[in-house]
XYZ file of C-alpha atoms in Angstrom:
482
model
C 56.874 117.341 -35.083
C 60.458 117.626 -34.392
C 63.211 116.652 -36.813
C 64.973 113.556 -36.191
C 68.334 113.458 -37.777
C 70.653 110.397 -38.364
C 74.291 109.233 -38.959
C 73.652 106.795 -41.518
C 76.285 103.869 -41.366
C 76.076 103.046 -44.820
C 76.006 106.263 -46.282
C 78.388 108.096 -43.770
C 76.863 111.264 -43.527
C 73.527 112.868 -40.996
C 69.863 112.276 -43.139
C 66.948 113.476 -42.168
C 65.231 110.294 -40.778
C 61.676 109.560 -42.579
C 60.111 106.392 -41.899
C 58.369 104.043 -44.852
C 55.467 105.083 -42.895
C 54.764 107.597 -40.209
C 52.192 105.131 -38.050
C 54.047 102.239 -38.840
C 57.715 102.952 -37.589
C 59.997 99.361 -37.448
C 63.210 98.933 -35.995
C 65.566 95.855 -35.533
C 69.077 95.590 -33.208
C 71.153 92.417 -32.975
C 70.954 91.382 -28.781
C 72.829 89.247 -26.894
C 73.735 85.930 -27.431
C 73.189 84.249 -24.322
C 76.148 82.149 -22.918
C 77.519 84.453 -20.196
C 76.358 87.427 -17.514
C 76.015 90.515 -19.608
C 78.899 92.741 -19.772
C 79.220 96.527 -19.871
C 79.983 96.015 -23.575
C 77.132 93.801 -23.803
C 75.036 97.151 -22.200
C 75.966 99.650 -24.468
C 73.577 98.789 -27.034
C 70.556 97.986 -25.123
C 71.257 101.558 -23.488
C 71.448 103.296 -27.112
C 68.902 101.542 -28.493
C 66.477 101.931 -25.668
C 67.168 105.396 -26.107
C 66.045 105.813 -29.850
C 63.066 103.429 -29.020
C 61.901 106.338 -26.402
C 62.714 109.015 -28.692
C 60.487 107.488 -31.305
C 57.925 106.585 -29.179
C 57.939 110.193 -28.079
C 57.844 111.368 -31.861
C 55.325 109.295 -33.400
C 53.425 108.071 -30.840
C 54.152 104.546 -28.609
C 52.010 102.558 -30.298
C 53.185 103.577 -34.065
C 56.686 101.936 -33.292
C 57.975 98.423 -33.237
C 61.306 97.339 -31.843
C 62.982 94.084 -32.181
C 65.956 93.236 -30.144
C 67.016 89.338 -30.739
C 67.937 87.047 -28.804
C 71.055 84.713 -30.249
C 70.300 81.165 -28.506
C 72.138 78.677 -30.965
C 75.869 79.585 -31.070
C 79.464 77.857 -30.962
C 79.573 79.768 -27.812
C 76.888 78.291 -26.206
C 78.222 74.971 -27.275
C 82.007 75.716 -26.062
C 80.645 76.915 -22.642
C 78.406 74.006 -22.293
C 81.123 71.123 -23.205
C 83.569 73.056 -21.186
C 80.992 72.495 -18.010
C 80.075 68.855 -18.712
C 84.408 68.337 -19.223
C 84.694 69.966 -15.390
C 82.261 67.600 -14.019
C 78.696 68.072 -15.409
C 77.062 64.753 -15.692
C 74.202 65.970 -17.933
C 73.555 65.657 -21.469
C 75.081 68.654 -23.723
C 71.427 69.192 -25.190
C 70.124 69.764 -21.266
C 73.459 72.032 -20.482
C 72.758 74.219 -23.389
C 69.196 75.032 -22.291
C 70.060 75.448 -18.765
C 72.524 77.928 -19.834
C 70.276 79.804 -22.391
C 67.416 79.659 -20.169
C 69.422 81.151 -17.003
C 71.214 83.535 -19.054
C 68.119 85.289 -20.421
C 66.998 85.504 -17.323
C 70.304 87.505 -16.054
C 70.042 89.614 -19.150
C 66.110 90.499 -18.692
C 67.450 91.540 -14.838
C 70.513 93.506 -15.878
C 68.474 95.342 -18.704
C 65.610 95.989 -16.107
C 67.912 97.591 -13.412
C 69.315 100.029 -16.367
C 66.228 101.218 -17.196
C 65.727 99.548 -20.089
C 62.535 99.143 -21.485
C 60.940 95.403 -23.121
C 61.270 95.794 -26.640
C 58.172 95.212 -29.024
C 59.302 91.471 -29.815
C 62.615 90.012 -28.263
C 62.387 86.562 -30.436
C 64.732 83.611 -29.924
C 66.653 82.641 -32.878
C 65.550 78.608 -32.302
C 61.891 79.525 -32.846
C 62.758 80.827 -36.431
C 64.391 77.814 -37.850
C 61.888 77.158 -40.457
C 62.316 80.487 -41.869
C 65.409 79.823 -41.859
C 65.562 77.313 -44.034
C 63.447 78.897 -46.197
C 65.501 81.519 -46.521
C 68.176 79.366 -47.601
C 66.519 77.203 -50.232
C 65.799 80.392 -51.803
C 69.434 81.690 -51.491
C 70.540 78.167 -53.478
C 67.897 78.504 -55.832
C 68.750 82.141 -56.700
C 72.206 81.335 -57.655
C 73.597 82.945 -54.202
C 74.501 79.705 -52.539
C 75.949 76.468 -52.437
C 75.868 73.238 -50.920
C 79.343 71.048 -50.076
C 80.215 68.526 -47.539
C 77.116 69.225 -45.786
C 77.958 73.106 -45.373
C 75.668 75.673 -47.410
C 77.598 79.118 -47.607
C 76.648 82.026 -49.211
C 78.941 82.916 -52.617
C 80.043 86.678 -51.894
C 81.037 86.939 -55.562
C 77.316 86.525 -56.667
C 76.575 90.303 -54.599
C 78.012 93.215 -56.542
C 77.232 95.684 -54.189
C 78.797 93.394 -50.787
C 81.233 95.639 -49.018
C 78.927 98.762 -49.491
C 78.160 98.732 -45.877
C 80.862 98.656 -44.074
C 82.688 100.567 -47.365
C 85.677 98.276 -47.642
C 87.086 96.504 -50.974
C 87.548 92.992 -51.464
C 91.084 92.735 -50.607
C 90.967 94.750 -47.672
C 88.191 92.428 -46.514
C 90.220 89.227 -47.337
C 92.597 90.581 -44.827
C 90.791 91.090 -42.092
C 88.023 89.170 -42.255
C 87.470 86.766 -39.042
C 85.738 83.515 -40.908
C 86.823 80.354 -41.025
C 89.158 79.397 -44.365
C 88.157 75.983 -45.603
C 89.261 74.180 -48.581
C 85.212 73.415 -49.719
C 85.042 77.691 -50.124
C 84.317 78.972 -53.379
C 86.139 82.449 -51.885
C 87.536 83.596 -48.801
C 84.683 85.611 -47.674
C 81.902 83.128 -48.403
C 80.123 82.687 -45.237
C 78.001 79.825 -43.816
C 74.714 79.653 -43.684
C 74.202 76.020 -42.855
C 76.121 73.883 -41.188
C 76.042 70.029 -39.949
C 75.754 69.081 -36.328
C 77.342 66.280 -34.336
C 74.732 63.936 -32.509
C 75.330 65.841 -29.410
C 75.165 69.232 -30.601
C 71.470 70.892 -31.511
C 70.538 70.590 -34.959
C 67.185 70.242 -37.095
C 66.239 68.669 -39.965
C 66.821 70.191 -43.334
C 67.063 69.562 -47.218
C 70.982 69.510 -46.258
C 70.741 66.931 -43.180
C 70.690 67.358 -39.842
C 72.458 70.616 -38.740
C 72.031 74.418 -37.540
C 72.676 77.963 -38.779
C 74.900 80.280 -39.754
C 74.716 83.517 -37.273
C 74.260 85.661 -40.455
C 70.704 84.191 -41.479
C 69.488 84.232 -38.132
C 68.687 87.631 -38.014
C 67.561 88.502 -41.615
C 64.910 85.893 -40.912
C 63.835 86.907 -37.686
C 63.838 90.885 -39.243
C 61.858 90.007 -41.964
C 59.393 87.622 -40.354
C 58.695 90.314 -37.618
C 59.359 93.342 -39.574
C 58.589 92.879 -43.387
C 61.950 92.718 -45.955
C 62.117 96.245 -45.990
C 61.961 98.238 -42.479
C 63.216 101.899 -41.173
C 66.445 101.383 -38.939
C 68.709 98.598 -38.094
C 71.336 98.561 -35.039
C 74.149 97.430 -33.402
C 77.386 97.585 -32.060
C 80.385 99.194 -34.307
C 82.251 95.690 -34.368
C 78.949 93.912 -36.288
C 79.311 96.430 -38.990
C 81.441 94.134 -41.001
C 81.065 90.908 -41.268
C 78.094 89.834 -39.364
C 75.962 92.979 -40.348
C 77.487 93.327 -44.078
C 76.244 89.973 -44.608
C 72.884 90.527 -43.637
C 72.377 93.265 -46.112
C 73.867 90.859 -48.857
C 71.309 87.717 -48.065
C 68.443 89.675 -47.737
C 69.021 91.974 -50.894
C 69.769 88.287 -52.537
C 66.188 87.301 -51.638
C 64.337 90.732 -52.017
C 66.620 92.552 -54.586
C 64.126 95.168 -55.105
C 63.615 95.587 -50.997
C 65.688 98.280 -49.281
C 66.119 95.976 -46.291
C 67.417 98.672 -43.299
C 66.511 102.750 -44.673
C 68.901 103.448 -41.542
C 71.859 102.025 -40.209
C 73.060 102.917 -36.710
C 76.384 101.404 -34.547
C 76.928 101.988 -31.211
C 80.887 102.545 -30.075
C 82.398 100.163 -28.844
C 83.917 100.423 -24.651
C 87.014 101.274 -23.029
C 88.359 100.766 -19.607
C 90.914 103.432 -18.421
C 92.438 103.577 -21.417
C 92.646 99.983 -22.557
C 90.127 96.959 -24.077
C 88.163 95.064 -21.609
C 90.018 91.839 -21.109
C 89.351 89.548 -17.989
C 93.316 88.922 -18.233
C 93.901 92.534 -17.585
C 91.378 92.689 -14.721
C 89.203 95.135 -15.825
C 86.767 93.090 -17.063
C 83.234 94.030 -15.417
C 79.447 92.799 -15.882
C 76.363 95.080 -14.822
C 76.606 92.310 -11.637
C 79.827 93.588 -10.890
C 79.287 96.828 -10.724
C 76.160 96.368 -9.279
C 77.976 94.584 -6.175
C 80.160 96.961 -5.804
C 77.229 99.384 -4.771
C 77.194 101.079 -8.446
C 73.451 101.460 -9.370
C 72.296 101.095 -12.646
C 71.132 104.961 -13.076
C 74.868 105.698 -12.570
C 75.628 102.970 -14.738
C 73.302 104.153 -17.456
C 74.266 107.922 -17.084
C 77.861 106.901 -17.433
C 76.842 105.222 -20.930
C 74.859 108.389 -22.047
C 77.651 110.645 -21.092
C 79.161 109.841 -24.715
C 78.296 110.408 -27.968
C 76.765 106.722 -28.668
C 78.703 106.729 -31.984
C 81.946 107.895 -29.626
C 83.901 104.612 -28.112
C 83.448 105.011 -24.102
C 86.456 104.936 -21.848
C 85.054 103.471 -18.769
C 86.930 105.296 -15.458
C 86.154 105.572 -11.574
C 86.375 109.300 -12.229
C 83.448 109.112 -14.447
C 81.664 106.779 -12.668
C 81.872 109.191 -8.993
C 80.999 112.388 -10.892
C 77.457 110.232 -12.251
C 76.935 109.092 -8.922
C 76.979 112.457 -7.710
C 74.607 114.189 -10.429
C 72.182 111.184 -10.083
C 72.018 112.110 -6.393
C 71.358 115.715 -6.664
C 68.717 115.000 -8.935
C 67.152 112.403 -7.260
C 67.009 115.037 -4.057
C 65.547 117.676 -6.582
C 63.019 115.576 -7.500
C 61.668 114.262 -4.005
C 61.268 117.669 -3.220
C 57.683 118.053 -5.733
C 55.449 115.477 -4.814
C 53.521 115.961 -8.079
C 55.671 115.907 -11.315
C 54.025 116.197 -14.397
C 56.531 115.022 -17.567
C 57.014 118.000 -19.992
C 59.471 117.918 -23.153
C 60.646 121.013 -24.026
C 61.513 122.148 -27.314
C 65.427 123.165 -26.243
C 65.603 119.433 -24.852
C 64.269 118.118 -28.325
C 66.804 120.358 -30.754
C 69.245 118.854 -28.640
C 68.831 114.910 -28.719
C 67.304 115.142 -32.137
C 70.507 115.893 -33.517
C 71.106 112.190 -33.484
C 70.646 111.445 -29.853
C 73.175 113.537 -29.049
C 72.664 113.433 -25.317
C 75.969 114.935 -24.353
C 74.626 117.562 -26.308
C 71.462 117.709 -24.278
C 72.686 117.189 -20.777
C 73.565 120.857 -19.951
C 69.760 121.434 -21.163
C 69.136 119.132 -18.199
C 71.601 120.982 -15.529
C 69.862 123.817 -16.685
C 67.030 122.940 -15.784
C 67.884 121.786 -12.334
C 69.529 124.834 -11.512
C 66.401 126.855 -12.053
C 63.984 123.962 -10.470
C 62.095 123.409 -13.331
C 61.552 119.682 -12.283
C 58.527 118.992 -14.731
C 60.648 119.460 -17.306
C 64.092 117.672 -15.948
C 61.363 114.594 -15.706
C 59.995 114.970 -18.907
C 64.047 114.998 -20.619
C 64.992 111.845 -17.977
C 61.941 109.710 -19.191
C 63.054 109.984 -22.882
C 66.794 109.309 -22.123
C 65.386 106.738 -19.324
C 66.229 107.912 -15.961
C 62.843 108.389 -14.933
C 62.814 105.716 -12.200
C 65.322 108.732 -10.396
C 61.663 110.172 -9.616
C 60.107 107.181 -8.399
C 62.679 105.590 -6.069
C 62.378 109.092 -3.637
C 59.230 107.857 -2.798
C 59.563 104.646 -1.516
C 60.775 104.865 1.772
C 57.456 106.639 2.920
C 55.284 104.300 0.368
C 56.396 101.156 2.323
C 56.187 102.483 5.345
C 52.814 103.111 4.522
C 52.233 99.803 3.027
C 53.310 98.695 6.466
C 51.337 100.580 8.756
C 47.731 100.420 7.151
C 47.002 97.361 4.831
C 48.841 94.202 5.759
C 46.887 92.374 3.596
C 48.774 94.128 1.003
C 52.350 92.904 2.084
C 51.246 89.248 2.471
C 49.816 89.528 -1.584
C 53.332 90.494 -2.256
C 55.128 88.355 0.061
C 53.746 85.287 -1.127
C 54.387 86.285 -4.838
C 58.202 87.436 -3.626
C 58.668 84.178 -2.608
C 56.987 82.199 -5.625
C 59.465 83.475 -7.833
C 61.933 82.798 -5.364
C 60.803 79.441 -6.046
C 60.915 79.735 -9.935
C 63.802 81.190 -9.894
C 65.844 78.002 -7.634
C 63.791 75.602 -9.885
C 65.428 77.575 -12.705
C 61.898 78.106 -13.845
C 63.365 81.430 -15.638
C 60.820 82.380 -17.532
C 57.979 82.046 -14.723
C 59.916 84.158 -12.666
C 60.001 86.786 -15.345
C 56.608 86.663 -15.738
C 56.256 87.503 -12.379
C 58.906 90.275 -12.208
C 57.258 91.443 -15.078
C 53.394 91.339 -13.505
C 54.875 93.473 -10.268
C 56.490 96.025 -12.195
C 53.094 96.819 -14.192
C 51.444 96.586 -10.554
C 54.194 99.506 -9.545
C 56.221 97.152 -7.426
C 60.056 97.207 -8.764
C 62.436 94.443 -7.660
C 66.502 94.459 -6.977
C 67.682 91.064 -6.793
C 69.682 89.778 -3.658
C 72.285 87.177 -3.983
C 71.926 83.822 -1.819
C 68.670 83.138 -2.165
C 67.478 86.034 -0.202
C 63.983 87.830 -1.311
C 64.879 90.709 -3.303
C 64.543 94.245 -1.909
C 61.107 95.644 -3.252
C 60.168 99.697 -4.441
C 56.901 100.872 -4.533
C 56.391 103.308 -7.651
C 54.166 106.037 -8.203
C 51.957 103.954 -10.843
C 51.155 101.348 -7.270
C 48.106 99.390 -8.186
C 46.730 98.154 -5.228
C 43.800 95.779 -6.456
C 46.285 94.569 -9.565
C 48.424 92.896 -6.312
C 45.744 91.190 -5.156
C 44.729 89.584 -8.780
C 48.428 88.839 -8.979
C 48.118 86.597 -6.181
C 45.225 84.928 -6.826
C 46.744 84.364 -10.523
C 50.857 82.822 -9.060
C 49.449 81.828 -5.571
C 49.972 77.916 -7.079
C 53.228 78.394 -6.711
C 55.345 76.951 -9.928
């Protein structure tokens, strides 16, 4: 097996990454929180982290690796963006608004992620179905002298965890200064952060041992790691700007629980994104979501190939230049690759030296022109599936798939018409995650779906892996419509 190597966040230097255990390889990385289309920013992450999900799939085998990627659905956000629609004219209840918004917005996220290649993680769990561990967590937080309760807040008392700061290797002071929490006169310290606070009667809350309220962001995701993952697990990710305080304060909860745990063996952050030169800001107008770009005819293989371009620990300066010269390599190699009918995947060993020096993909990419120039397509499909560009093979065969589709077997388009238009259905309903399921059902039949806007059916691919019968049982199982 090839050698993996790491940057290790907390340790700032490359380690050799070994695993707890070889057939067991976990992995956790903080997703979106879901009040808003996903941004490029928002992309970066899923991109890099898809990435070293293939890469370990590739290494130890697909079903010897678990991913988690989290979804954040119980945040001020949320709230802000739902009270700011019922204060502009939304008659219904703030409870209602918030799961309209959550519900839609996964939905937009699962799409965007989908056209960029990226692959379902193992478990993508929603941080209001882990409440009860949650509360858990923090009754054992009090109890072990890490927290306290006041004015219906529980926070978490930095100065009880020696070793806080050692992640994102700052002192004290320096994290005083530039820490973004909320002061309030009922903290012990600065720094302490909340773990459980009250809610309003029209905000969500639950019941707990501290009245009705909701949690901190922090806890969220040490109890929905180590529910799903175990208190100790291989690699944990993110973007650069959850390194301190949101990530720093993981480590310190969970070590306050399981002291003798190592919680994450390997920390990983993604750089952050640029455009031209300056930090995306809608006031500056250069602001753009993957349904931006998308709109403006920018697919999301360009899109992705733009992301992979960098170093993923490098910050990304988004430019037109950048994006043109992607658009033109994913071309050529989308030509070179119609021109084999038959590609078999093959991962060469100059490929692996390459990206194994932590995913260093710039690194690997003249490995790729390489082999391009010399037509050694097997092998430029076996590199694009682990760095996920592999759908640049399937779309070249889709104009003659459908046309086939459409000459001999009409019974075939009216399966997928009438499914097409069931989640059509869902979709207007804002039955979300029905229309997932179906999006999801198609693309294991080989039928892969770009949304239209208006209402329109979406345009439709056929890919190589077409199952033909699996249609038909599709049908028969959505036929009822939602």
């Amino acid at each position: 097996m090839k050698t993996l190597y790491i940057w290790n966040t907390q340790t700032r230097r490359k380690e050799k990454f070994e695993p707890f255990n070889p057939l067991d390889v976990r992995m956790y990385v903080c997703g979106p929180t879901v009040y808003d289309r996903a941004h490029i920013g928002n992309a970066r992450p899923a991109v890099t982290f898809d990435v070293v999900f293939r890469l370990l799939r590739h290494l130890y085998g697909s079903e010897k690796v678990t991913y988690v990627r989290n979804i954040t659905d119980i945040d001020d956000k949320i709230n802000n963006r739902a009270k700011s629609l019922r204060d502009n004219g939304d008659r219904q209840d703030l409870i209602t608004i918030i799961k309209q918004i959550t519900g839609e917005t996964i939905h937009w996220y699962h799409e965007d992620m989908h056209s960029l290649g990226v692959l379902e993680p193992t478990y993508e769990p929603r941080a209001t179905d882990f409440i009860p561990q949650m509360i858990t967590m923090i009754e054992e937080i009090i109890s072990n002298g890490n927290g306290y309760e006041v004015e219906g807040h529980v926070l978490f008392d930095v100065s009880s965890s020696p070793n806080y700061g050692s992640l994102a290797q700052r002192n004290l002071e320096t994290m005083r200064a530039g820490a973004r929490v909320e002061v309030a006169p009922y903290k012990k310290n600065d720094l302490d952060f909340v773990l459980w606070k009250p809610s309003s009667s029209d905000l969500p809350g639950w019941d707990s041992p501290w009245g009705r309220g909701r949690p901190g962001w922090h806890i969220e995701c040490s109890a929905m790691s180590s529910e799903l993952l175990g208190p100790s697990f291989d690699l944990h990710g993110g973007g650069s700007d959850l390194c301190f305080p949101h990530h720093e304060n993981e480590l310190a909860q969970s070590k306050s629980i399981y002291p003798h745990e190592t919680f994450a063996k390997y920390w990983m952050h993604n750089g952050m994104i640029r455009v031209n030169g300056q930090k995306m800001a809608k006031s500056l107008g250069n602001f753009f979501t993957i349904k931006d770009l998308q709109d403006r005819g920018i697919s999301g293989e360009v899109i992705r190939f733009v992301m992979l371009g960098t170093h993923y620990r490098a910050q990304i300066d988004w430019t037109e230049s950048k994006v043109n010269e992607a658009a033109e390599i994913v071309q050529r190699w989308q030509r070179l690759l119609s021109s084999k009918p038959d590609i078999e995947p093959v991962v060469t060993t100059n490929f692996l030296t390459a990206i194994c020096e932590d995913f260093n993909i710039p690194k690997a990419l003249p490995v790729l022109h390489e082999f391009a120039k010399k037509g050694d397509l097997d092998s430029l499909y076996g590199a694009l599936k682990i760095i996920g560009l592999e759908n640049l093979a399937i779309k070249n065969d889709t104009l003659s798939n459908q046309s086939e589709i459409s000459s001999n077997n009409s019974g075939v388009l009216e399966d997928l018409e009438l499914l097409l238009r069931t989640r059509e259905e869902c979709r207007q309903s804002r039955n979300f995650s029905k229309a997932d399921e179906i999006r999801n059902a198609l693309q294991d039949a080989g039928i892969l779906l770009q949304d239209q806007p208006g209402g329109e059916l979406p345009k439709w691919e056929v890919g190589s892996n077409f199952k033909q019968k699996k249609l038909a049982i599709l049908r028969s199982r959505f036929e009822d419509g939602i």
